[in-house]
Short mmCIF file of C-alpha atoms in Angstrom, two decimals:
data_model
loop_
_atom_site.label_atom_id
_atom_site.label_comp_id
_atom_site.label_asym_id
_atom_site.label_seq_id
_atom_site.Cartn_x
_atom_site.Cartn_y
_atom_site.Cartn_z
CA UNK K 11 135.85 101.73 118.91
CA UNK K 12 133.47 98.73 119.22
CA UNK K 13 134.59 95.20 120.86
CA UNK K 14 133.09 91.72 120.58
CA UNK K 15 133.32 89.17 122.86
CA UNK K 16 132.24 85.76 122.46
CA UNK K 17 131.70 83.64 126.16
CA UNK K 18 129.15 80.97 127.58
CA UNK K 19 126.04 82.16 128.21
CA UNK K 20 126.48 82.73 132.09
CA UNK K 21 126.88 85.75 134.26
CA UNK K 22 127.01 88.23 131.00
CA UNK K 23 126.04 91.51 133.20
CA UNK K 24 128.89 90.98 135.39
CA UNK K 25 131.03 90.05 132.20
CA UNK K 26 129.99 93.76 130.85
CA UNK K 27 131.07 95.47 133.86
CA UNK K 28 134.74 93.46 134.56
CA UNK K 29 135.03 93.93 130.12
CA UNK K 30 134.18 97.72 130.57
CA UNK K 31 136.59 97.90 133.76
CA UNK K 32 139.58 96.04 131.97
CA UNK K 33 139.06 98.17 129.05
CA UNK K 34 138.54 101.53 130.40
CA UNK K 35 140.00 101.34 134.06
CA UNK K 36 136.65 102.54 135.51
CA UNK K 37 133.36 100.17 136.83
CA UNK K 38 130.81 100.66 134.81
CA UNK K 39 127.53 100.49 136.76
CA UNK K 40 124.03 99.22 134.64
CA UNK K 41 120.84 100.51 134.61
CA UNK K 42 118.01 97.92 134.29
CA UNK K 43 114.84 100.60 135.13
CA UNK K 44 114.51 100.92 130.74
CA UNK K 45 113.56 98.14 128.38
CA UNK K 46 117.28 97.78 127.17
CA UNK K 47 119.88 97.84 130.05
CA UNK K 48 122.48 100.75 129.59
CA UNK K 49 125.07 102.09 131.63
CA UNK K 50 124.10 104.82 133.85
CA UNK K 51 127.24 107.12 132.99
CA UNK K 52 129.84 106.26 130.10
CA UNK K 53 132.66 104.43 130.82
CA UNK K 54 135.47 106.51 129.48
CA UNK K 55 134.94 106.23 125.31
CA UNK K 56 132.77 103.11 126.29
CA UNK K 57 129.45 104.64 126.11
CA UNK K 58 126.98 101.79 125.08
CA UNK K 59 126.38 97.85 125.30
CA UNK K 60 124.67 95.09 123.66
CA UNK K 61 123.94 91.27 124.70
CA UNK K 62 122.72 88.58 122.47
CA UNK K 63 122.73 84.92 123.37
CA UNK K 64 121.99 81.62 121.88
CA UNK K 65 121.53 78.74 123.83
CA UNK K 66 125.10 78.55 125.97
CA UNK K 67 126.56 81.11 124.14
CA UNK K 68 126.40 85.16 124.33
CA UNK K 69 127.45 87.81 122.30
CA UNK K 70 128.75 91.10 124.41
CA UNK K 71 129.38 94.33 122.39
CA UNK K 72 130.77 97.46 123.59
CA UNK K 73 131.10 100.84 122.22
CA UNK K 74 132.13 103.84 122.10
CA UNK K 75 128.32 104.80 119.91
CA UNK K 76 125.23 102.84 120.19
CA UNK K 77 125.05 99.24 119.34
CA UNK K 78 123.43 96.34 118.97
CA UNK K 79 124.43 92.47 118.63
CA UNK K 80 123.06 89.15 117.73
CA UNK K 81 124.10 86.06 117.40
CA UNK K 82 122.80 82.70 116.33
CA UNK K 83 123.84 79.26 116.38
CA UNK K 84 123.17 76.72 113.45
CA UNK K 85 119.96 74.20 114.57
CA UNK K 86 117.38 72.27 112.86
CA UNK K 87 114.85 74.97 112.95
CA UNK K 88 111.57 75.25 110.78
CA UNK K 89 112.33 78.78 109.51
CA UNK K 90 109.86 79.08 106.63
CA UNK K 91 107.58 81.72 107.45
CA UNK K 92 110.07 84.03 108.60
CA UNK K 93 112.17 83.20 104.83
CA UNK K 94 108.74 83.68 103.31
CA UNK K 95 108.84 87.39 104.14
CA UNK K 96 112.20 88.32 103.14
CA UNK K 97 112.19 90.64 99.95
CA UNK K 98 113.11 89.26 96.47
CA UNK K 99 116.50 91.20 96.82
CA UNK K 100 117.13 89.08 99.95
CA UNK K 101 116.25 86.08 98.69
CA UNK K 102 118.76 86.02 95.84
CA UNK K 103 121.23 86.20 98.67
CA UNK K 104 119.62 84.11 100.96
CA UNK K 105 120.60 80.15 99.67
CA UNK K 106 121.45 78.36 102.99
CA UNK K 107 120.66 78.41 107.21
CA UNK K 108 123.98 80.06 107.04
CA UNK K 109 123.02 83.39 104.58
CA UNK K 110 119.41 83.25 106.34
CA UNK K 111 121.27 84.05 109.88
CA UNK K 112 123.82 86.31 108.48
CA UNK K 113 120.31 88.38 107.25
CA UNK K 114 118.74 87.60 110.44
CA UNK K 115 121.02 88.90 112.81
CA UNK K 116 121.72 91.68 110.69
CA UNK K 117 118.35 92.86 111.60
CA UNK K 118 118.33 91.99 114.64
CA UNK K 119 121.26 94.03 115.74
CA UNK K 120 120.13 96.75 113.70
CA UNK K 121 116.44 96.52 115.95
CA UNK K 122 118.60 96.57 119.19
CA UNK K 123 120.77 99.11 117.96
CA UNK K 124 118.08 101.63 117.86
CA UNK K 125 115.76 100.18 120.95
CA UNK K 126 112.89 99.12 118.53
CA UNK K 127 111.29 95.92 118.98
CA UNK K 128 110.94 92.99 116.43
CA UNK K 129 107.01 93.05 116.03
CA UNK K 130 107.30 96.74 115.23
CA UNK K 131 110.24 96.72 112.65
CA UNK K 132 111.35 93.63 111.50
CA UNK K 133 108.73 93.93 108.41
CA UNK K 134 110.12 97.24 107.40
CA UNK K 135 113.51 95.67 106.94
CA UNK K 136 115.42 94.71 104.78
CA UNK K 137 119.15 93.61 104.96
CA UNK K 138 120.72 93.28 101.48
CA UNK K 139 124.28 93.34 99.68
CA UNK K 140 125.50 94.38 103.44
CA UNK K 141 123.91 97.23 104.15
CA UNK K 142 120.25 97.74 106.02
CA UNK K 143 117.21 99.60 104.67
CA UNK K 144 114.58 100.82 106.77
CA UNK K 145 111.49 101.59 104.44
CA UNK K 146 113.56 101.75 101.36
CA UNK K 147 116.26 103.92 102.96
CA UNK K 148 119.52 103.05 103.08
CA UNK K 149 120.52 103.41 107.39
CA UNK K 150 123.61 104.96 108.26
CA UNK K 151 125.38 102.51 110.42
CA UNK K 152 128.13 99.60 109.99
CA UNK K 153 127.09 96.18 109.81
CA UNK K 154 129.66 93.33 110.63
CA UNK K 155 129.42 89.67 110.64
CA UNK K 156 131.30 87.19 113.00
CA UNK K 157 131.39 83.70 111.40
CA UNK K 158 131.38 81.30 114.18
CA UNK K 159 132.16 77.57 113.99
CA UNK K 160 128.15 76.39 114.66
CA UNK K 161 126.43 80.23 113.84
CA UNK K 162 126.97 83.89 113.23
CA UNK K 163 127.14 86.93 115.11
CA UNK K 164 127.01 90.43 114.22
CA UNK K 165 127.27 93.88 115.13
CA UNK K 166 125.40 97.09 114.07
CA UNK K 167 127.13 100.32 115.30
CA UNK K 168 125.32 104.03 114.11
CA UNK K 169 128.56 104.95 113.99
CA UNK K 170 129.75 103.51 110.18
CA UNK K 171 133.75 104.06 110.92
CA UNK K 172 134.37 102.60 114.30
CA UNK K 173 136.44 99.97 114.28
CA UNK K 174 135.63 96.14 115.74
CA UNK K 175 138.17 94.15 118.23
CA UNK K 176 137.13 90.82 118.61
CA UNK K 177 138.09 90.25 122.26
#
C-alpha cells in the first residue's frame, strides 16, 4: 500500500512521522545520517518515504516498498534545454508545460525511488507511454500521476501492484 498526501510546504518531517503514526499506530522515528532520510525501523507495513515540494506545497509518500515522489507546480519557466533532451518518443507525447511535468516528475520519482541523483541518471531516462526505461529497459515499478489544480505530482513505487490512497 502506498499513500499520497498533498499539504503546504511546512513542517513535512513531522507530517511523516504523525501520517506514519495515524496510519500504523506506531512513531516512526527518521534517520537523516544518509543522503535520503529513511526511517530507522519500519513502521508496521510502512516501510519507506518520499518528500517532494514545490514552492508552498509538498508531496509526502508512504509505503509499504520503496518510493519516490515529485511534484511540480505550473510557472513561467524557460524549460528548453531540459525539452531539448527528451527522446523523439517523448516528444510526440510531450505538447504542453502540463505533459513536460507529467514526464518530468515521472523521472524524478523514479531517481528518488532508487537513491540516484539527477546529474547521474536523468540522461539515461526516458519516460514514455507510462512506463520508465532506464538504458532502453523497461523498469519494473508503477508510475502514477496526481493532476493538481496549478501542477502534477507523481509516485514511483518498485513495487508495480501496490495500491495508491490519496490522503
Amino acid at each position: 500500500m502506498t499513500y499520497l498526501f498533498i499539504t503546504e510546504n511546512k513542517d513535512v518531517y513531522g507530517k511523516v512521522i504523525s501520517l506514519t503514526e495515524k496510519l500504523t499506530g506506531k512513531r516512526a522515528e527518521i534517520d537523516f545520517s544518509h543522503m535520503r532520510p529513511r526511517f530507522l525501523k519500519p513502521c508496521g507495513n510502512i516501510t519507506d518515504f518520499n518528500i517532494s515540494h514545490c514552492l508552498d506545497t509538498a508531496a509526502i509518500a508512504l509505503s509499504s516498498s520503496k518510493v519516490g515522489a515529485d511534484i511540480e507546480l505550473m510557472r513561467e519557466k524557460e524549460r528548453s534545454a531540459v525539452k531539448a533532451k527528451l527522446t523523439a518518443r517523448e516528444k510526440s507525447e510531450v505538447r504542453g508545460e502540463r505533459d513536460f511535468l507529467i514526464n518530468w516528475t515521472a523521472k524524478e520519482a523514479f531517481i528518488k525511488m532508487n537513491g540516484f541523483t539527477l546529474s547521474s541518471h536523468y540522461r539515461r531516462l526516458e519516460f514514455y507511454g507510462g512506463a520508465i526505461y532506464l538504458d532502453g529497459q523497461e523498469q519494473n515499478c508503477r508510475v502514477e500521476h496526481f493532476q493538481l489544480e496549478n501542477g502534477v505530482a507523481c509516485i514511483c513505487c518498485s513495487d508495480g501492484q501496490t495500491q495508491i490512497t490519496i490522503l
